[in-house]
XYZ file of C-alpha atoms in Angstrom:
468
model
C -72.403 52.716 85.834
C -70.262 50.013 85.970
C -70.072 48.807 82.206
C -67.860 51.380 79.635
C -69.266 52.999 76.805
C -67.576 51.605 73.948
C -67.673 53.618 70.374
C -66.420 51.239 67.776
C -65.599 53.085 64.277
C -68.455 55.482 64.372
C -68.946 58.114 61.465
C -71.386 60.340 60.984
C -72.330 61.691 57.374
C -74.837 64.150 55.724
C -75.259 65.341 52.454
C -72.315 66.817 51.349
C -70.887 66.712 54.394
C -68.638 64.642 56.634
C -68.693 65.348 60.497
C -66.152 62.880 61.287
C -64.879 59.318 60.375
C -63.689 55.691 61.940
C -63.904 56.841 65.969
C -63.077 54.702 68.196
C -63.206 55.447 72.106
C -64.157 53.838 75.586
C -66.060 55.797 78.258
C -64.915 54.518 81.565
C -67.299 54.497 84.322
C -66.701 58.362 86.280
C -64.846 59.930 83.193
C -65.544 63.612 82.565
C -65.394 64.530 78.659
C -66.091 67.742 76.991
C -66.881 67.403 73.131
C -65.503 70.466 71.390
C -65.167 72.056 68.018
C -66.944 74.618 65.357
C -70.714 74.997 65.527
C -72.254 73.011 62.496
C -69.136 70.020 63.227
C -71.628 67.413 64.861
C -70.823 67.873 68.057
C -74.710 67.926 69.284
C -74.855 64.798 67.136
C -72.502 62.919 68.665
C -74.248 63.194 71.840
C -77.142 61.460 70.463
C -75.340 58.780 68.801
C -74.056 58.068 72.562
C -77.298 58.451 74.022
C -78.820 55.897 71.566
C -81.148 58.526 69.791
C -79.417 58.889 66.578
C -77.504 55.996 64.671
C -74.242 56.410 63.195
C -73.476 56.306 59.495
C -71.318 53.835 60.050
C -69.930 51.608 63.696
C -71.345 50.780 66.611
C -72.030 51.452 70.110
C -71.716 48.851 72.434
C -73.311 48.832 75.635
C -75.006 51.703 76.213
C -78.590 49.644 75.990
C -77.229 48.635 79.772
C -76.347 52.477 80.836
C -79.023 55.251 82.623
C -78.542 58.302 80.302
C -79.773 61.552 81.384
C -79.650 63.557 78.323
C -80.464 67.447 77.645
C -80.114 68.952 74.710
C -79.533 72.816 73.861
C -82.091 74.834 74.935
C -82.718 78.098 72.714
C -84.474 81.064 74.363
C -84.957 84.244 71.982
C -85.501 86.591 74.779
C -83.977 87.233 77.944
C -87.404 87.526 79.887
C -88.452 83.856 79.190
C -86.576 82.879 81.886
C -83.993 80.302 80.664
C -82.760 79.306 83.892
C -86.079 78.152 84.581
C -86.426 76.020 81.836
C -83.257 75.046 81.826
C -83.257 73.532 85.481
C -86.623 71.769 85.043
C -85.062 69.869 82.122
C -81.654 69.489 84.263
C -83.914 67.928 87.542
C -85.993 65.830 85.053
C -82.657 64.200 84.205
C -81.387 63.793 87.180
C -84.472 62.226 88.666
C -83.391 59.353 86.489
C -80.398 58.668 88.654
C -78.327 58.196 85.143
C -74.824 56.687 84.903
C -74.084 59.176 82.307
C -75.040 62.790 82.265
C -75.014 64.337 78.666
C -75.052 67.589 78.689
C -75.399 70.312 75.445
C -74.429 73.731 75.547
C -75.654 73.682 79.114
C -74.368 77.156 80.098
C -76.453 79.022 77.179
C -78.837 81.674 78.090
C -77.879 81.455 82.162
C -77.792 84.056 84.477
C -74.206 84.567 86.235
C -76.428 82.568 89.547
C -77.268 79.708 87.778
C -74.055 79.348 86.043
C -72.439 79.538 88.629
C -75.105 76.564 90.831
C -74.611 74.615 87.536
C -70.849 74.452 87.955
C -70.789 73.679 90.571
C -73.168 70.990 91.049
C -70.912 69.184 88.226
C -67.992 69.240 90.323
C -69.230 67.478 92.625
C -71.143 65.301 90.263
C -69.887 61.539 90.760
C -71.264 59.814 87.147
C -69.882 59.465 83.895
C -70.173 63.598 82.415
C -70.274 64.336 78.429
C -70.978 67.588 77.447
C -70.782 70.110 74.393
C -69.562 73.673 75.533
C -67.638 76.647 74.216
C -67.227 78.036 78.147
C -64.003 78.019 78.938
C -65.213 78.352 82.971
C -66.992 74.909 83.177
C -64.374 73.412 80.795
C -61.411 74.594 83.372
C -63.287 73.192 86.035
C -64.830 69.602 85.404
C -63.897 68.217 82.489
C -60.088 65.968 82.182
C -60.598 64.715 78.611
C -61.514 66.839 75.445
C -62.845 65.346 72.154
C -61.972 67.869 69.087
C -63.883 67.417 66.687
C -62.641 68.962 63.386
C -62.260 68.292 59.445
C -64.074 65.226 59.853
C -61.333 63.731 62.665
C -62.065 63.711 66.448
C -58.924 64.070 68.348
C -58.867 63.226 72.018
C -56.802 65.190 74.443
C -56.594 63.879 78.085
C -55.370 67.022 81.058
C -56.744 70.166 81.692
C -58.582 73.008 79.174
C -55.349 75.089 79.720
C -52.762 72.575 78.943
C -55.130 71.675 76.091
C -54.630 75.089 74.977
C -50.890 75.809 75.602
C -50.069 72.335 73.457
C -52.050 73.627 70.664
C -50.226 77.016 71.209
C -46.381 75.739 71.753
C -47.318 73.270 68.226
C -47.951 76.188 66.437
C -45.219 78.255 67.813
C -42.778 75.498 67.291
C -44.148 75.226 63.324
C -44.220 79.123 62.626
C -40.510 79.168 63.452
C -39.755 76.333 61.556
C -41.434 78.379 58.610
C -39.363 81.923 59.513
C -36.334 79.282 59.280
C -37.183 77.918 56.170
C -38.359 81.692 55.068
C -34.279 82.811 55.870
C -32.916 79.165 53.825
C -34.633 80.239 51.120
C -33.190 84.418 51.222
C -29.743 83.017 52.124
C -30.108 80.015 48.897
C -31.270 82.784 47.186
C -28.010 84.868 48.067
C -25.575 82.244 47.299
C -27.230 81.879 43.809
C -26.946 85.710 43.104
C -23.264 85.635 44.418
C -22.261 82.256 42.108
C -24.310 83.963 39.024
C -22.492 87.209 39.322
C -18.679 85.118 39.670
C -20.273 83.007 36.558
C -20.598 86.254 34.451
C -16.855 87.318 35.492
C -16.053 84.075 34.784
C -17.579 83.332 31.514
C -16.406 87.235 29.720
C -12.693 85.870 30.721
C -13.866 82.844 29.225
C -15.121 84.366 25.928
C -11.954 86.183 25.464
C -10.063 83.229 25.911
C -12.208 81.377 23.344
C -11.636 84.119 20.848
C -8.392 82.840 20.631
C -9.323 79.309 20.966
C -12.657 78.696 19.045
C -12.694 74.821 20.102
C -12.343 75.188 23.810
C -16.264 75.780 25.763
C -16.961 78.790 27.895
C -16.093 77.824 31.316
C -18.835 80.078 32.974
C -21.643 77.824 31.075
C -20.663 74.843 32.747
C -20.529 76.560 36.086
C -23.355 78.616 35.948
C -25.463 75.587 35.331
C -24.072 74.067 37.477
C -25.222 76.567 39.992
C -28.317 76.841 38.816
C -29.436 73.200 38.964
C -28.087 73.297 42.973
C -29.910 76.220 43.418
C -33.112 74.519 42.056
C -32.953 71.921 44.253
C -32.576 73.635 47.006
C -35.533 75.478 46.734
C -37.967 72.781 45.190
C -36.850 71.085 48.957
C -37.358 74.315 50.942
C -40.901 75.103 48.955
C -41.748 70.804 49.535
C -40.859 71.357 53.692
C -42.830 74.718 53.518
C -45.791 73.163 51.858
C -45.388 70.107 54.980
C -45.195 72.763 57.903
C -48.264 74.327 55.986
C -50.342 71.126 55.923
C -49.415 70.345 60.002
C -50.413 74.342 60.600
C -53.536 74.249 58.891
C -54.256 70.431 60.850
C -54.327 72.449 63.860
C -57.229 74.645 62.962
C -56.165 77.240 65.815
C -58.232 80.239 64.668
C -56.677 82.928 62.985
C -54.770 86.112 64.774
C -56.969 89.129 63.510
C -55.327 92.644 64.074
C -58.028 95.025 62.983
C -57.296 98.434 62.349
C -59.824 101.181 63.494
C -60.832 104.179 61.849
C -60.217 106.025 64.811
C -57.404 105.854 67.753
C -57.794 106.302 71.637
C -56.013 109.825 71.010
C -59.635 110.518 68.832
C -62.169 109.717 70.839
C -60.061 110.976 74.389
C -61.052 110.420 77.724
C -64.119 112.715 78.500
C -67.139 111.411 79.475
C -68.932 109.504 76.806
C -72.306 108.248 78.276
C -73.248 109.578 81.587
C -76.740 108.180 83.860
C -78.130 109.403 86.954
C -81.374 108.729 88.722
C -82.234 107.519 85.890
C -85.330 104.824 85.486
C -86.533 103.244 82.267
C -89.231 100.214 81.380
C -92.281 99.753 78.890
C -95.825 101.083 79.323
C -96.463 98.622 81.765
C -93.938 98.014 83.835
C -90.958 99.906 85.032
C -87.693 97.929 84.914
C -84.690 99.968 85.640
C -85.014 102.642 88.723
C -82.412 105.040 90.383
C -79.213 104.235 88.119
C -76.132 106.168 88.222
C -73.521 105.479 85.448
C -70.769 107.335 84.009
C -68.747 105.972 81.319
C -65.766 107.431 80.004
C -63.893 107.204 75.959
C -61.834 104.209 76.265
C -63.661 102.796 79.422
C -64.372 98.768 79.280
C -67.034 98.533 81.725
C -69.166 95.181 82.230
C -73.121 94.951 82.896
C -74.031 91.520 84.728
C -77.562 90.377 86.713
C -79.596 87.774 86.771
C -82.282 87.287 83.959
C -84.884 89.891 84.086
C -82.879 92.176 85.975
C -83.257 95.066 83.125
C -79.619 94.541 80.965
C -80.898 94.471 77.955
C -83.856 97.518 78.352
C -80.717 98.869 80.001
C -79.483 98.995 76.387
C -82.708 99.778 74.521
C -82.713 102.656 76.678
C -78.860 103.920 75.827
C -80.014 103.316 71.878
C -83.578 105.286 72.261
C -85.558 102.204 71.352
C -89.087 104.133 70.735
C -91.027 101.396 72.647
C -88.591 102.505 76.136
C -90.022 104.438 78.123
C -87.145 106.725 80.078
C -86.878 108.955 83.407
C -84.060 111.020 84.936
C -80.904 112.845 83.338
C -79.651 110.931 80.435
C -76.936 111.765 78.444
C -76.311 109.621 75.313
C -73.768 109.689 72.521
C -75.705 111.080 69.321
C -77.111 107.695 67.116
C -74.793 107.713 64.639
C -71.551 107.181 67.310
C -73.333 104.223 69.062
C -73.176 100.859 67.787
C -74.882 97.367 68.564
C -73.726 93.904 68.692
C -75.893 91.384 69.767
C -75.942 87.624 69.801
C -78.302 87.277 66.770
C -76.730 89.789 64.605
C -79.773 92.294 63.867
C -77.840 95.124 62.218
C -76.941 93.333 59.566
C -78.970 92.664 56.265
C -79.785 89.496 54.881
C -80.610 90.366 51.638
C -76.986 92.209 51.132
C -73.511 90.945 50.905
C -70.335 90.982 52.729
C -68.723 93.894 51.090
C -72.091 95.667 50.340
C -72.522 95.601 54.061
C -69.531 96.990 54.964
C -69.539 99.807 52.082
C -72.605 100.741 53.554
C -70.569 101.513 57.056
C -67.826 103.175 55.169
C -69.149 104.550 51.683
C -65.726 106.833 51.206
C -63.918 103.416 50.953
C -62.836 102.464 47.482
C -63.420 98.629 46.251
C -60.051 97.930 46.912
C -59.812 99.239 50.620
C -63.020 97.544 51.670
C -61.220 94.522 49.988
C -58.174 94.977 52.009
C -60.275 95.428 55.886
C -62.293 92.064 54.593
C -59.366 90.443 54.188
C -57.988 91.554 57.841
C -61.389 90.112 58.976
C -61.123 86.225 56.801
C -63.032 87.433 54.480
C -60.400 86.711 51.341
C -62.082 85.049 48.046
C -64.175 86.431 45.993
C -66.806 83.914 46.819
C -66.445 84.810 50.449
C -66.869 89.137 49.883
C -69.947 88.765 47.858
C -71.972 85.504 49.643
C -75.287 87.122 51.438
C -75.630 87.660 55.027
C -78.758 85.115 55.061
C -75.987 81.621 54.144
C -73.277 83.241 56.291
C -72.399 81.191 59.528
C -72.202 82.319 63.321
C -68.853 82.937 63.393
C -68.758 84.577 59.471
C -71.622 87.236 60.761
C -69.748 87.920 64.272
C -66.669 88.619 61.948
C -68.516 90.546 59.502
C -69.925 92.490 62.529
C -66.489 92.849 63.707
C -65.420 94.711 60.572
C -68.228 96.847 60.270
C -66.954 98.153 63.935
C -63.054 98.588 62.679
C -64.364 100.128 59.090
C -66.648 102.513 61.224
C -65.367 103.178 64.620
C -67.936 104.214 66.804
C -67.590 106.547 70.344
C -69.528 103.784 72.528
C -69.897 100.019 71.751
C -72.806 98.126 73.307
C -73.363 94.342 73.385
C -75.586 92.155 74.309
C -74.467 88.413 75.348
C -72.507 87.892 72.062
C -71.059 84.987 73.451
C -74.051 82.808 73.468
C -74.020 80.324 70.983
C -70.567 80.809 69.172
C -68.097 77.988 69.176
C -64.219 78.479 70.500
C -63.070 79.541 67.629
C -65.519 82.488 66.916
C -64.972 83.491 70.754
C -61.499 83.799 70.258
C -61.893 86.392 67.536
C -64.372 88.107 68.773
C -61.853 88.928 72.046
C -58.744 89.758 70.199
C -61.091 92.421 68.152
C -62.523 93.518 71.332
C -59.545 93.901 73.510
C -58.005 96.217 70.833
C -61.063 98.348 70.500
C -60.319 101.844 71.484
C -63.755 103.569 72.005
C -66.132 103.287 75.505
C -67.814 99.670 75.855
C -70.693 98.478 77.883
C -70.848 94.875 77.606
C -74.024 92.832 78.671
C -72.592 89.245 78.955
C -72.576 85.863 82.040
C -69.390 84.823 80.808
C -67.242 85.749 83.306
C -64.065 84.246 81.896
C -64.683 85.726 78.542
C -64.994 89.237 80.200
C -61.439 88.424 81.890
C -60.237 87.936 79.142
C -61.070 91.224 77.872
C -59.776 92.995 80.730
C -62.849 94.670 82.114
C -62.230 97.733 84.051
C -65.020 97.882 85.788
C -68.290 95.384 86.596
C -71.790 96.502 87.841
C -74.522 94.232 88.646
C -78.068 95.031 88.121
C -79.910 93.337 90.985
C-alpha cells in the first residue's frame, strides 16, 4: 500500500443514537491501529466504513477505492465443539490470499483455542501491511498494535504508544483529578470552618453590640454588618469550590475509566476454610456416544484459583457439565462435588439469569432474607443505582449490565466453588475490568475455563491445567 487512508469528518448515526462525530484521521502505509471502546459504540462499524462496505452518515473516505482490503468480521460460534479456529482460519487465509494492503481485523481472538491465539499473534507481528482491528485482548493489543482509536460518547480519541502507557495515562489523569477533588473536598471543610469560627465571633460580637445599642438606640449592631459580611465571603467561596468540583467532575466522567467495584461477599475466606472443596480422580465423563474426559485427577481446595485451558474440543466445558451434574453427562470414577446449591455458574451467555425478571427480582431471588433496601444497597455496589436501572428486565440489559448483574448475584449469594466458562468472550474493556476486580476478591474455590491468558494473570491464578 503505498497511498494513506484518509478519513475526512466521518460520523456515523442511528436512530437515537450517535456512535461518533467529525473524525478525521490518515492511515499511513504499515501503521498498526487497534479500534477500542464499549460493545454497541460502532466500533465493528467503523471497520466497514474503512473497508468501503458501509457509508458514513456524514464525510468521506478518500482513497481506499485504490487499497487491497482483506476484511473479516466477528465470527460468533455458540458452542465450543464447532470448531471456531477452523472457521476462523479459513476466513483469515481467504483474506490473506488477497495479498491486501490493509488487514481489518474484528474481534479476531473470539472463540480461539490458547494454540491458535497464540499462531494468530503471532503471525501479526510479523505481519508487514497496514493492521486495523477491533479487540478487547489486552495480549494482542500489548503486542502489535502502536496507535489506539477510543471510541466513546460519540468522540474517537487517538492515542499513539503502547496498550500499557495507554493505560497508565488514563490512570495517572484520573489520579491527578481525584486529588484535585479530595483538595477541593478539604477547601470546602476548612471554608466551612472559618465560617463557623467568624459566625460564632459575630454572635459575641453582636450581644456586646446590643447592649451597647440599649444605650444608644441610633447606632447599628456591629455584628450585622460583620456577619454578613462573612456570610457573603463564605458564599463565594463555596459557589467557586462547588463550580471547580462540578469541572473536575465533567473531565472525570470524559475519561470513562470504568468504575472501581468493591463487592462485599456474604461469606469470608475464614467461612468457607481451606479443606478440600471439589476433589477428581480417575475420573472419565462424555455423552452417550462418545467419551470425552478419561483418567482425571483434580483436587481443589476453599480459596483455590485454579485455571482449566485446552484446545477446542478438548472436554472444558463437559468438564464443567460434569462438576454441575448436567443429566445428559454421563460420569465414571470417584467424584466428589460440592452439594448444588454451593456451586455456581458463569458463563459467557449468561444462562442463569431470567429474562422475563428484573434486576432486583433477580437478585432477591439469590438472597430472599434481604430487605428492599439491602438488595438496593449491593445493586448499587454493582452500578446498578436508579430506579430505572434496578427494575429494567434481564432481556434489554447489555453485556456488561448482565456480567454485573451476574457479579452481584455471586457477592449477594456466596457460593463454596465458582465455575466459569470463557466469560471473557465477547465483553468490551470496560466489562473485563469489572469482571476481574470482582473476581480477584472472591473468596470461595474457582475453576475457570477461559484462552485469555492475560486476563487469567491478572487474576492471579494459582494453578493452570491443560486438558490435552
Amino acid at each position: 500500500m503505498h497511498k494513506s487512508i484518509i478519513l475526512n469528518n466521518i460520523s456515523l448515526y442511528f436512530p437515537n443514537k450517535i456512535c461518533f462525530e467529525n473524525f478525521s484521521a490518515q492511515i499511513q502505509p504499515g501503521r498498526r491501529i487497534a479500534v477500542i471502546g464499549n460493545n454497541g459504540s460502532g466500533k465493528s462499524s467503523l471497520l466497514k466504513i474503512i473497508s468501503g462496505g458501509l457509508q458514513p452518515s456524514e464525510g468521506s473516505i478518500l482513497n481506499n477505492d485504490n487499497i487491497v482490503f482483506g476484511y473479516v468480521p466477528q465470527l460468533v460460534y455458540e458452542y465450543e465443539n464447532s470448531s471456531g479456529g477452523e472457521k476462523f482460519n479459513k476466513a483469515l487465509s481467504a483474506a490473506l490470499a488477497l495479498r491486501p494492503d490493509a488487514l481489518l481485523l474484528d474481534e479476531p481472538t473470539n472463540h480461539l483455542d490458547l494454540k491458535n491465539r497464540k499462531s494468530l499473534i503471532k503471525m501479526l507481528e510479523h505481519y508487514k501491511g497496514t493492521l486495523i482491528i477491533v479487540s478487547h485482548d489486552a495480549e494482542l493489543l500489548r503486542s502489535s498494535i502502536n496507535t489506539f482509536w477510543h471510541i466513546d460518547n460519540g468522540i474517537i480519541t487517538v492515542f499513539s504508544g503502547k496498550f500499557d502507557d495507554y493505560k497508565n495515562e488514563l490512570f495517572q489523569k484520573r489520579q491527578s483529578l481525584e486529588d484535585e477533588l479530595t483538595g477541593l473536598k478539604k477547601e470546602k471543610k476548612e471554608n466551612h470552618k472559618a465560617l463557623m469560627k467568624e459566625q460564632e465571633r459575630a454572635a459575641k460580637s453582636k450581644n456586646r453590640g446590643e447592649k451597647f445599642v440599649e444605650q444608644k438606640k441610633w447606632l447599628p449592631a456591629v455584628g450585622d454588618l460583620k456577619q454578613s459580611s462573612a456570610e457573603k465571603s463564605s458564599g463565594k467561596n463555596k459557589g467557586n469550590i462547588n463550580e471547580r468540583r462540578g469541572n473536575v467532575n465533567e473531565q472525570l466522567s470524559a475519561l470513562r475509566i470504568p468504575e472501581i467495584l468493591k463487592p462485599k461477599f456474604s461469606l469470608t475466606a475464614k467461612d468457607i476454610g481451606s479443606k478440600t472443596i471439589l476433589s477428581l480422580s480417575g475420573a472419565s465423563a462424555g455423552y452417550a456416544d462418545k467419551t470425552i474426559l478419561r483418567d482425571i485427577t483434580l483436587s481443589v481446595s476453599g480459596g483455590e484459583h485454579i485455571a482449566i485451558t485446552g484446545d477446542n474440543g478438548s472436554g472444558k466445558s463437559t468438564l464443567l457439565k460434569a462438576i454441575l451434574n448436567y443429566p445428559e453427562i454421563i460420569k465414571d470414577g470417584f467424584w466428589d462435588t460440592p452439594a448444588a446449591d454451593d456451586i455456581a455458574y458463569l458463563d459467557q451467555y449468561y444462562d442463569t439469569l431470567d429474562n422475563n425478571k428484573t434486576v432486583i427480582e433477580m437478585l432477591a431471588e439469590a438472597a430472599p432474607q434481604k430487605t428492599h433496601a439491602e438488595l438496593r444497597d449491593i445493586l448499587n455496589g454493582f452500578l446498578f443505582r436508579k430506579n430505572e436501572e434496578v427494575n429494567k428486565k434481564v432481556a434489554v440489559l447489555s453485556g456488561g449490565e448482565k456480567a454485573r448483574l451476574s457479579l452481584a448475584k455471586i457477592a449477594v449469594k456466596t457460593p463454596k466453588l465458582l465455575l466459569i466458562d470463557e466469560i471473557t468472550n465477547n465483553i468490551d474493556l470496560e466489562t473485563k475490568e469489572h469482571v476481574t476486580q470482582v473476581l480477584k476478591e472472591y473468596p470461595g474455590a474457582m475453576v475457570i475455563v477461559s484462552h485469555d491468558i492475560a486476563f487469567l494473570e491478572d487474576l492471579g491464578i494459582d494453578h493452570f491445567y491443560e486438558l490435552k
